Amino acid sequence: MDADSVFDSLSSSVRRDILTFLSTHGDASAGEIADAISDVGRTAVSTHLRILRSSGLVSERRAGRQRFYSLDREGSAMIAVGYFQSLMRNALEDAESGKAAVTPVSASPASRARRAG
């Protein structure tokens, strides 16, 4: 599990929808997730769950023949949450201190030079 696989996993809107569903419903089977997310079949949900499990964002438990999925609250999910919280905290501190948190990409070289002093 590394940051790249976590961010690759988060690049899909379907995977983000699955994570949102699991964050509010706890454990769920692939069928329950597919029923909750419109326009996505069970096979596609299973594929997305495999990717989320490999990145450490989702864990799986078996109960007989059934598999249930939930957020992996001790794995990459918490690392990703901690990372975003750190980014937001730094951005807020920079905003409060008057520093620009992010330099706009579209800024011209002249405006960047003016800002730099």
Short mmCIF file of C-alpha atoms in Angstrom, two decimals, residues 7 56 85:
data_model
loop_
_atom_site.label_atom_id
_atom_site.label_comp_id
_atom_site.label_asym_id
_atom_site.label_seq_id
_atom_site.Cartn_x
_atom_site.Cartn_y
_atom_site.Cartn_z
CA PHE A 7 -4.88 8.22 -4.94
CA GLY A 56 -6.01 -0.83 1.65
CA GLN A 85 -6.44 16.79 7.39
#
